[in-house]
Coordinates of C-alpha atoms in Angstrom, one line a residue:
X1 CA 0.0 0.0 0.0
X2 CA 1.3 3.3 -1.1
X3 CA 1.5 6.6 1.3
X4 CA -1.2 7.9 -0.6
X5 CA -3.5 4.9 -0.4
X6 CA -3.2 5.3 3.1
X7 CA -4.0 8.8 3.5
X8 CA -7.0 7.9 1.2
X9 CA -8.2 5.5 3.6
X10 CA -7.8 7.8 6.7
X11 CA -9.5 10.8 4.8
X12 CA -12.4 8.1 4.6
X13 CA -12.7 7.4 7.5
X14 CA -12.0 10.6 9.0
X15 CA -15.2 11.9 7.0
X16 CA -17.3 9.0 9.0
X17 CA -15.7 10.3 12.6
X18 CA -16.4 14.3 11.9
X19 CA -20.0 12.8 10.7
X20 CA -20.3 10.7 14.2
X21 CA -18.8 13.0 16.5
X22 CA -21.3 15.6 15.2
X23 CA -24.1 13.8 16.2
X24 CA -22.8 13.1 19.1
X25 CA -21.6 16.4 20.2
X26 CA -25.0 17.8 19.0
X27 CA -26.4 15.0 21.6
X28 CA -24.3 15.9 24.3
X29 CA -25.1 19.3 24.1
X30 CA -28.2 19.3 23.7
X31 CA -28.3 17.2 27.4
X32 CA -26.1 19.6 28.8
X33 CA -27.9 22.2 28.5
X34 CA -31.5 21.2 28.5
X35 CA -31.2 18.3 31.0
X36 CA -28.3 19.6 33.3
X37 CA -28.5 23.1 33.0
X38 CA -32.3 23.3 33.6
X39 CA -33.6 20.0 34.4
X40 CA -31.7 19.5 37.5
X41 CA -29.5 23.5 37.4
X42 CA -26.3 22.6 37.2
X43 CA -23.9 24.3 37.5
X44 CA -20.5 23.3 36.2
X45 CA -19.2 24.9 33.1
X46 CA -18.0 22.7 30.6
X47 CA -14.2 23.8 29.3
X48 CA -14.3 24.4 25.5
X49 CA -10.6 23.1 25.5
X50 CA -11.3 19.8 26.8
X51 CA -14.5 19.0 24.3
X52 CA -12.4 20.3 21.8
X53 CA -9.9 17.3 22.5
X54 CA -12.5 15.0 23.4
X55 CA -13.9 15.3 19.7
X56 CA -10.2 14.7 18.4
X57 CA -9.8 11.3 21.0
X58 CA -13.4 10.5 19.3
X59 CA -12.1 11.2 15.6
X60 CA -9.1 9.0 16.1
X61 CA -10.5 6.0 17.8
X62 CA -12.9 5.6 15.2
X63 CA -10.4 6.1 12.2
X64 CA -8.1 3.2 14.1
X65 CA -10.9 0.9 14.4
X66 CA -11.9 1.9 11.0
X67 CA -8.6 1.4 9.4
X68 CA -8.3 -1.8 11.4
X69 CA -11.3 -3.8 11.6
X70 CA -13.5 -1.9 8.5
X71 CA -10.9 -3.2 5.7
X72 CA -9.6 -6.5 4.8
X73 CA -11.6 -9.3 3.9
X74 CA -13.1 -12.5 5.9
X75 CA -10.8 -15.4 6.8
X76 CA -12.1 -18.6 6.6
X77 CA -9.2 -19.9 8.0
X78 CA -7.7 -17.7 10.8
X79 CA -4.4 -17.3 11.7
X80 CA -2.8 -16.8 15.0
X81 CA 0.7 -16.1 15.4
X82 CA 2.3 -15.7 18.7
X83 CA 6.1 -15.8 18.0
X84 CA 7.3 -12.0 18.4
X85 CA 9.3 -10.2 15.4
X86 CA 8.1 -12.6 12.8
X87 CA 6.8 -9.8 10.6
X88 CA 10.3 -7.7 11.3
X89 CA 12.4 -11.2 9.7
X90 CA 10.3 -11.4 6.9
X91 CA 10.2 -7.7 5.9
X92 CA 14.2 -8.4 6.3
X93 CA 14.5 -12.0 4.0
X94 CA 11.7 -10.0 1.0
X95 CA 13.3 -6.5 1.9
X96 CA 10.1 -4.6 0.7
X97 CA 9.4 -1.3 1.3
X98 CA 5.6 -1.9 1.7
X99 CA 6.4 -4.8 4.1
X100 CA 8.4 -2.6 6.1
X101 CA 6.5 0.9 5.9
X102 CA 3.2 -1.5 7.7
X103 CA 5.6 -2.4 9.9
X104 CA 6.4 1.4 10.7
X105 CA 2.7 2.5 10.4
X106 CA 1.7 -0.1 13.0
X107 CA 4.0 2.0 15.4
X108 CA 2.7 5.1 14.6
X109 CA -0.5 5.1 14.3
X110 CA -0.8 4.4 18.5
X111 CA 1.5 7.7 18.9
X112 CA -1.6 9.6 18.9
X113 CA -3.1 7.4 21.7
X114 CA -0.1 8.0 24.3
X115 CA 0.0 11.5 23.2
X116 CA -3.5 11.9 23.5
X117 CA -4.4 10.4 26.8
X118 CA -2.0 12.2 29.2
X119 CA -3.8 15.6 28.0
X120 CA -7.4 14.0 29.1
X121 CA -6.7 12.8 32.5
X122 CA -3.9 13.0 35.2
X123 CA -4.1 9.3 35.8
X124 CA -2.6 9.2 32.3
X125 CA 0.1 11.0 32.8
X126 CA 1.3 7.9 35.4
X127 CA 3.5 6.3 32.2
X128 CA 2.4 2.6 32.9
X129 CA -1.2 3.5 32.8
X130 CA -1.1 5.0 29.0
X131 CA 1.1 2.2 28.1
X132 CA -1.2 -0.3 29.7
X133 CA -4.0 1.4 28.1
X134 CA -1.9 1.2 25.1
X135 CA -1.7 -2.7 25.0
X136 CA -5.4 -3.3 26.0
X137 CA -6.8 -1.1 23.0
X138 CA -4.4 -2.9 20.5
X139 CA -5.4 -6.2 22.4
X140 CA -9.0 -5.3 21.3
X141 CA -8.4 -4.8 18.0
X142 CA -6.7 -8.3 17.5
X143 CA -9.4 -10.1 19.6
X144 CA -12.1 -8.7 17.3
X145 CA -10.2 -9.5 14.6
X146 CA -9.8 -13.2 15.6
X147 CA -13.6 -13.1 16.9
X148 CA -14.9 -11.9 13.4
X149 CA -12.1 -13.8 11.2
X150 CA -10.7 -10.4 9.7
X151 CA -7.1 -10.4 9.1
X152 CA -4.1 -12.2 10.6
X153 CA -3.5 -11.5 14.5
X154 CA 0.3 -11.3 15.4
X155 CA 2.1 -10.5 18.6
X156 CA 3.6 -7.9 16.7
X157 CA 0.7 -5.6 16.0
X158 CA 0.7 -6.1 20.2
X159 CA 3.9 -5.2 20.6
X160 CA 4.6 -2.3 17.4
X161 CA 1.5 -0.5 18.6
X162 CA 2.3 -0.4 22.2
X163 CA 5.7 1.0 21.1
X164 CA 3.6 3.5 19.3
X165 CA 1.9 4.5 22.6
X166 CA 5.2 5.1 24.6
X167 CA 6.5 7.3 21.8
X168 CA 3.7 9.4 21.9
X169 CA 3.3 9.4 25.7
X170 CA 7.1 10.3 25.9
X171 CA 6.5 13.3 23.6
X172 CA 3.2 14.5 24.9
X173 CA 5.0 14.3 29.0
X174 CA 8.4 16.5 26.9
X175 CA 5.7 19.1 25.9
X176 CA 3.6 18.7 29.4
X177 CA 6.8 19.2 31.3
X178 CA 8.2 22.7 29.3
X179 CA 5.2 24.1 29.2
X180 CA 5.2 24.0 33.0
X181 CA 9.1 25.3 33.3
X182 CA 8.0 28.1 30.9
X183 CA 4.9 28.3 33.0
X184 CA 6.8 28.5 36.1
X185 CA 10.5 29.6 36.4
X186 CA 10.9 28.2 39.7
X187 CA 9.8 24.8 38.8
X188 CA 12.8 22.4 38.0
X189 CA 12.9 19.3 34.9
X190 CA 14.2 16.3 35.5
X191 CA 16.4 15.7 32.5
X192 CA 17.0 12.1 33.7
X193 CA 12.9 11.0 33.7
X194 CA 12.9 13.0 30.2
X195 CA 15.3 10.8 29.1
X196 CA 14.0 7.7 30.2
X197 CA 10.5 7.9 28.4
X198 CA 12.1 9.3 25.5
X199 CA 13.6 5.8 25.4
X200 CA 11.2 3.7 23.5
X201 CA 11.6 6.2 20.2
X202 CA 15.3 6.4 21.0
X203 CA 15.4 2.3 20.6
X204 CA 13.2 2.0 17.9
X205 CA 15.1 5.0 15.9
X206 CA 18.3 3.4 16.4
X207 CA 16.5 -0.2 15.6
X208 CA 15.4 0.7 12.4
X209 CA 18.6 2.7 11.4
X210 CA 20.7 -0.1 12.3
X211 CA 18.3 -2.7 9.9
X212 CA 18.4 -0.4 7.3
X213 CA 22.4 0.3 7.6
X214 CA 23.0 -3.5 8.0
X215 CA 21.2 -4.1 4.7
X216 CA 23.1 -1.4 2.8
X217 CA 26.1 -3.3 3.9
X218 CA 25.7 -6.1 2.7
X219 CA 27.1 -7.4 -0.9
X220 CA 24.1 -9.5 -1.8
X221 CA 20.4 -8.8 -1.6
X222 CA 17.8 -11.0 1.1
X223 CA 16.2 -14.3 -0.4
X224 CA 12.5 -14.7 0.1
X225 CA 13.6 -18.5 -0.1
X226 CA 15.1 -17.8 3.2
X227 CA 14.1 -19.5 6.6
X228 CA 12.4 -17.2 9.0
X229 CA 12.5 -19.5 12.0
X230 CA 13.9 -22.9 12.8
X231 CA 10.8 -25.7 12.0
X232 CA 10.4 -28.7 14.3
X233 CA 11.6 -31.5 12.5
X234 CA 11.4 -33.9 15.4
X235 CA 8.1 -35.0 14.5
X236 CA 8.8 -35.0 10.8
X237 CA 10.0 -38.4 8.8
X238 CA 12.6 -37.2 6.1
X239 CA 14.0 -39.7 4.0
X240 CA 15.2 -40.5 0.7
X241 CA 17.4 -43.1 -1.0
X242 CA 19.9 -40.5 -2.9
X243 CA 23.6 -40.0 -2.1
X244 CA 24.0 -36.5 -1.3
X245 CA 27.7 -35.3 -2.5
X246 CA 30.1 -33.5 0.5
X247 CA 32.6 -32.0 -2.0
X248 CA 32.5 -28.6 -1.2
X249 CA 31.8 -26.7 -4.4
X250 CA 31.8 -22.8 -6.1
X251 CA 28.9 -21.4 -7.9
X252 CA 28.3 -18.5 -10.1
X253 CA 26.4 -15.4 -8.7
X254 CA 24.9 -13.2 -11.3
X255 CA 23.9 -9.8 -11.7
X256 CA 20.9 -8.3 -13.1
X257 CA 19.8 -4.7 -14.0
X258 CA 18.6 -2.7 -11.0
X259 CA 16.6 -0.3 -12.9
X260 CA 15.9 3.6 -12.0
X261 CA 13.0 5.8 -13.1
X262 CA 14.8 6.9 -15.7
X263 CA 15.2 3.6 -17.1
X264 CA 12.1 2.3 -16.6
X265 CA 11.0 5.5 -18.7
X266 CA 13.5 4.5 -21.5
X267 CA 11.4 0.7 -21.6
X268 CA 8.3 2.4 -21.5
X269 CA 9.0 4.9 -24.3
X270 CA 11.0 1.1 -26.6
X271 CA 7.3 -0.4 -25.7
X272 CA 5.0 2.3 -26.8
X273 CA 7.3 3.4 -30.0
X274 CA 6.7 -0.2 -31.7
X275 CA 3.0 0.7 -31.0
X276 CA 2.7 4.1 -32.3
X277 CA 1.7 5.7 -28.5
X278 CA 3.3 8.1 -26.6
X279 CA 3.3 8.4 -22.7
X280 CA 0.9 10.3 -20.6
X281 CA 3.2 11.6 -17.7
X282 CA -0.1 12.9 -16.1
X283 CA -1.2 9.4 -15.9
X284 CA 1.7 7.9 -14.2
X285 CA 1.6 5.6 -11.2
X286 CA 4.8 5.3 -9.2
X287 CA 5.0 2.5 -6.6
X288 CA 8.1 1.2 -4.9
X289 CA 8.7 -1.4 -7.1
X290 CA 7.5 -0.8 -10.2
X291 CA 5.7 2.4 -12.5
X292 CA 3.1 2.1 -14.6
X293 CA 2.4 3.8 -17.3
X294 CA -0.3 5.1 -19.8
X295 CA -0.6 6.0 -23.2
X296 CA -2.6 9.3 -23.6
X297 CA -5.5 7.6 -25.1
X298 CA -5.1 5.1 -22.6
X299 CA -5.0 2.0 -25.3
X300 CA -1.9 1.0 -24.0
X301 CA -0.6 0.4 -20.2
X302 CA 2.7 -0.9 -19.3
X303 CA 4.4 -1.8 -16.0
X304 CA 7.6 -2.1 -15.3
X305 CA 9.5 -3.5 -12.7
X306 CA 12.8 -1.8 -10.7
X307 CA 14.7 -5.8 -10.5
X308 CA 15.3 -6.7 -13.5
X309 CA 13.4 -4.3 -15.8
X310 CA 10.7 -6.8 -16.2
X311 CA 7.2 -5.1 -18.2
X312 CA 3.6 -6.5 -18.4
X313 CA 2.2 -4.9 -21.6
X314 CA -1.3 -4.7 -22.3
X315 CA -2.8 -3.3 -25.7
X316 CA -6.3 -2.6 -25.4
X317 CA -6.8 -2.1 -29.0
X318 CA -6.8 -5.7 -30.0
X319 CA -9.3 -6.2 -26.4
X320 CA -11.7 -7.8 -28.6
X321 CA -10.0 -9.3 -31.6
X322 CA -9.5 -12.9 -32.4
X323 CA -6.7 -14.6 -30.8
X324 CA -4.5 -17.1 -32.6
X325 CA -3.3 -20.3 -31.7
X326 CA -1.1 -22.9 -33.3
X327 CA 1.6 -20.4 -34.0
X328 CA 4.6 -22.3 -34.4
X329 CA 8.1 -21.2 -31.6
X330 CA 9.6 -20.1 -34.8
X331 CA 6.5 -17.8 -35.6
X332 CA 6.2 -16.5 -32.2
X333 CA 10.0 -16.0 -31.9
X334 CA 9.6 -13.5 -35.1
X335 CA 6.6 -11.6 -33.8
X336 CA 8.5 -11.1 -30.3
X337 CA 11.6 -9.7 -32.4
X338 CA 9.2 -7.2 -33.8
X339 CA 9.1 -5.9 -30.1
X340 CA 12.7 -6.0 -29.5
X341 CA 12.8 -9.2 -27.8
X342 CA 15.5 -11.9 -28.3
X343 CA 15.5 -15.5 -27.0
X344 CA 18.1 -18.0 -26.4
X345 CA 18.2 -20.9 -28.1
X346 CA 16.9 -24.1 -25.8
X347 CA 13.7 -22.5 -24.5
X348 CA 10.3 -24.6 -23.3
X349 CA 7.6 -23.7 -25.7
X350 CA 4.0 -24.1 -24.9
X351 CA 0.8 -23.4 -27.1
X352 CA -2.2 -23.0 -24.7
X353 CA -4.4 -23.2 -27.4
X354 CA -6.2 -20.2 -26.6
X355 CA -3.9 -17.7 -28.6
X356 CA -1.8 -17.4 -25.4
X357 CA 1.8 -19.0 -25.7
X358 CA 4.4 -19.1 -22.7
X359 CA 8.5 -19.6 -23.3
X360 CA 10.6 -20.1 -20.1
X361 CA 14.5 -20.2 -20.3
X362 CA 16.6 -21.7 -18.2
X363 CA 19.8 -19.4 -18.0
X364 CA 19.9 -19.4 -21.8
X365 CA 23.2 -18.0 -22.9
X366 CA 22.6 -15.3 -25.7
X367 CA 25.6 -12.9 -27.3
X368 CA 27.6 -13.0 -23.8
X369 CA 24.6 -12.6 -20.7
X370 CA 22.1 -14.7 -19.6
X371 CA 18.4 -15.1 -19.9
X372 CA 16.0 -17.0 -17.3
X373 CA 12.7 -16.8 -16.7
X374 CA 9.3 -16.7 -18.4
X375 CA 7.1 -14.7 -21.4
X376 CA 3.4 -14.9 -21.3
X377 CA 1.8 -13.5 -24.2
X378 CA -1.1 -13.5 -26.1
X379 CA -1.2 -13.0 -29.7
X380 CA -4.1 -12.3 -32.3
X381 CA -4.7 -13.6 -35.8
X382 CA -3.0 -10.4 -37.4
X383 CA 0.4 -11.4 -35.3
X384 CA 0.1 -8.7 -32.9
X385 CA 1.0 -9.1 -29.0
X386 CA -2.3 -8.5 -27.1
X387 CA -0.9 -8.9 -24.0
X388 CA 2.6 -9.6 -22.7
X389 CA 4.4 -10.4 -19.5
X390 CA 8.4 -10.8 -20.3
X391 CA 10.1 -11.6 -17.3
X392 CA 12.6 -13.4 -19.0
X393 CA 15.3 -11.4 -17.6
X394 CA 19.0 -10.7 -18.6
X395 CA 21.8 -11.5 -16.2
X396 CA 25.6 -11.3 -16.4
X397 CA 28.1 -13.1 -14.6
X398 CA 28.8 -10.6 -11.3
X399 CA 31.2 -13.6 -9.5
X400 CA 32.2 -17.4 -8.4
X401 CA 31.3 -17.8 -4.4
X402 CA 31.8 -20.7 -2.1
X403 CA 28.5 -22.7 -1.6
X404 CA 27.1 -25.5 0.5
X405 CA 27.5 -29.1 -0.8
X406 CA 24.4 -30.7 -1.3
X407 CA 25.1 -33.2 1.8
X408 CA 25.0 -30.0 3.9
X409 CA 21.9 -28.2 2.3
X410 CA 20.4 -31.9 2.9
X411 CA 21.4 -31.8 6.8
X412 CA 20.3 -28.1 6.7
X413 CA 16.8 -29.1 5.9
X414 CA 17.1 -32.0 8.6
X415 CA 17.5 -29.5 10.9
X416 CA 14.4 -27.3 9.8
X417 CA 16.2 -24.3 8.6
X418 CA 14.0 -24.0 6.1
X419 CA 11.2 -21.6 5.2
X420 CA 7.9 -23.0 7.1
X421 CA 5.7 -22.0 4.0
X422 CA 7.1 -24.7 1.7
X423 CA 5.6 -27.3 4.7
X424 CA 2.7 -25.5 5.1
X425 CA 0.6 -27.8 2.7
X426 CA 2.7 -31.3 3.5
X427 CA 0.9 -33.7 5.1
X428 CA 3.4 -33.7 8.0
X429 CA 1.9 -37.1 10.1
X430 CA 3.5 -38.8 6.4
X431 CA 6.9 -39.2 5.4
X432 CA 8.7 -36.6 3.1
X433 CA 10.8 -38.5 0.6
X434 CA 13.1 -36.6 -1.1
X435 CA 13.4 -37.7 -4.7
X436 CA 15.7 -35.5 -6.8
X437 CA 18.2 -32.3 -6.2
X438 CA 19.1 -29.6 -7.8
X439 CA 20.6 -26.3 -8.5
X440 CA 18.7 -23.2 -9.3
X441 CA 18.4 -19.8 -8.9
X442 CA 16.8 -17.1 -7.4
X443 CA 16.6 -13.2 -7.5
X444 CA 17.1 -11.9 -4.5
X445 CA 16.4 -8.0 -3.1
X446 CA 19.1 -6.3 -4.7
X447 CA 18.8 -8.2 -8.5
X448 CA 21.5 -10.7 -7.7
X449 CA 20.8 -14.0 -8.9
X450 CA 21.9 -16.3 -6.1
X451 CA 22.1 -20.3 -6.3
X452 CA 19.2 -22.5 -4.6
X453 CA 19.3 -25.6 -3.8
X454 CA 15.7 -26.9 -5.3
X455 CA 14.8 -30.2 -3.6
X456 CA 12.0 -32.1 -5.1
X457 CA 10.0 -34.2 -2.9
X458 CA 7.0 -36.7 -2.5
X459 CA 4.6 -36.4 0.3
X460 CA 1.3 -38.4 0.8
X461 CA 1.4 -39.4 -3.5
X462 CA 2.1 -35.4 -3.8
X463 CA 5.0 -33.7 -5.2
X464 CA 6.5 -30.9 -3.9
X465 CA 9.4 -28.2 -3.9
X466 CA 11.6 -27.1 -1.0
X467 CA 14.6 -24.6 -1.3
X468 CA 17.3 -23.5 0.4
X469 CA 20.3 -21.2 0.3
X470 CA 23.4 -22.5 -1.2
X471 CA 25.4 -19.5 0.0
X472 CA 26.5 -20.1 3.8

């Protein structure tokens, strides 16, 4: 979800609060002055101040519960997990920007609550109060979620939005505390209690700089392929009758383009020029990992990825013409050329029948880089691309790196260091038999092509695929 998706959705929902809290407030003073001013003469003034921030508390709780419970749709299979940081390791092994900016918007959207609450009651101002208050608001959110089967419940929404709540509170208390000094010369600030609840945004500050320095250090991108925690294996029967080699070995790591707005221009501009269309910058979507964009009669889209420079192409002008199949890999080969696009030799060829056609290369070597991956496209009678998604992408050789023999990417699966999700589906009360292994590839977070080792196993009469990391 992009930043301005999200401000969408809280401009939504902020329109439903101002709506309810009107009524409300039109409620309340409608019984404050006609039932306790002159029903039963009171006299207490009410403080414009406080109503004022009343309506804001109002606005905000209803825009968090909006936000939280209102979207997402129903589960019929609900998931609980329990193990703290989970969502932290795997915003680190897929290194997305969107996984990590929910991370960061789970903190702060509980700053308002901390800073919010000290300002509505003294009690609140008592640090473990807001913070307990803190934890039992987010612990409401996740039990109606799990009641009502709407999203995934987490310890870390717990513990990221109770973080949230001690930021706030320790910057609310920073502002409570001047005001008084300025308020009153005489009265001295403990610069050491200061300090303390300013700790919670000094940790997570220094937290996120150090995740995000780490990553920039490193010489290879994060595998999605990777494990997140350790499995269990000592209920799980893994066998297999192959002879795993122990010779340590060396691999080649390769390199593919890491593409900038600029270039991902330059592809869109190639695209559209084969099409007669030019781009329609007002049209434009930029996300963080790919742009789309528009043709200014909107006839043509194209998106195109950051890793790799990878496009999905889509011309609407042939929508409702006839498609073609039985178009021979020499045929199709000819009409991709048209579009710039050249293929290695040994590629798997399959007509769909349909008029749609995939090719998938396997590191195909072509005039000194590398191709893997796959084309989808679908092709009319007239030989013109419909729709295409080429993520056949090039590589080059970047360098030779030490890797795990396959013995030891056997014994690392023995020991469950391996990413849950590929057990997920197993029947796990069966035995896993491993039948075959491999070397592959995969892209990781920073376009390097890193080897996999690709185990292919049997499990209840099903087959299956389970990776894991060649590098050490």
């Amino acid at each position: 979800m992009r930043v301005s998706d999200i401000i969408r959705l809280a401009q939504d929902y902020m329109g439903l609060a101002i709506v309810l809290v009107g009524i409300l407030g039109v409620c309340f003073i409608l019984g404050y002055f006609v039932i306790y001013k002159k029903v039963f003469k009171g006299e207490k003034q009410l403080s414009k101040g406080r109503v004022a921030l009343m309506a804001i508390f109002l606005c905000y709780l209803i825009v968090v519960l909006g936000a939280t419970l209102g979207r997402g749709g129903h589960y019929d299979r609900q998931e609980i997990d329990f193990r703290p940081f989970r969502a932290y390791w795997e915003a680190w092994n897929n290194f997305s920007l969107v996984e990590w900016r929910n991370i960061i918007l789970n903190i702060c959207m509980f700053v308002p609550l901390g800073f919010l609450l000290p300002l509505m009651g003294n009690i609140f101002q008592n640090g473990w109060m807001t913070y307990l208050t803190g934890f039992l608001f987010s612990l409401f959110i996740e039990g109606v979620q799990l009641i009502a089967k709407r999203g995934i419940v987490e310890v870390d929404d717990l513990i990221n939005n109770t973080v949230g709540c001690m930021i706030g509170y320790g910057m609310v208390m920073m502002v409570i505390e001047l005001f008084k000094w300025f308020k009153c010369k005489n009265q001295n600030i403990s610069f050491v209690k200061m300090g303390m609840i300013q700790l919670p945004l000094v940790i997570t500050l220094l937290a996120f700089g150090l995740i995000f320095y780490s990553y920039d250090q490193k010489e290879f991108g994060n595998l999605r392929s990777a494990p997140v925690f350790q499995v269990n294996m000592s209920n799980i029967e893994l066998i297999s009758d192959l002879s795993f080699s122990d010779a340590v070995t060396q691999a080649a790591v390769y390199a593919a383009n890491v593409g900038t707005k600029a270039d991902t221009r330059e592809v869109a501009d190639q695209w559209f020029s084969y099409v007669g269309a030019t781009i329609d910058d007002s049209q434009t979507d930029v996300y963080d990992e790919m742009i789309i964009y528009y043709s200014t009669d909107r006839d043509y889209l194209i998106w195109v990825d950051f890793l790799g420079l990878a496009i999905s192409f889509r011309d609407w002008t042939h929508w409702d013409s006839p498609k073609q199949a039985g178009y021979t890999l020499e045929e199709v080969t000819e009409i991709l050329g048209t579009y710039g696009i050249t293929l290695p030799e040994d590629v798997i060829f399959v007509d769909h029948r349909d008029g749609t056609y995939t090719l998938e290369a396997k590191m195909g070597e072509v005039n000194g880089y590398y191709l893997d991956g796959f084309i989808d496209c679908t092709i009319t009678t007239d030989g013109s691309i419909e729709s295409i998604r080429n993520h056949m992408i090039q590589y080059e050789e970047y360098k030779i790196v030490d890797i795990l023999s396959e013995a030891q990417a056997f014994m690392q699966l023995k020991k469950g260091n391996v990413k849950e999700g590929y057990l997920k589906y197993l029947d796990l009360m069966e035995p896993i038999e491993v039948k075959a292994v491999s070397l592959q590839y995969e892209m990781d977070s920073k376009g390097y092509y890193q080897p996999m080792y690709h185990f292919e196993v049997l499990n209840h009469n099903q087959s299956a695929s389970i990776l894991i990391p060649a590098i050490p």
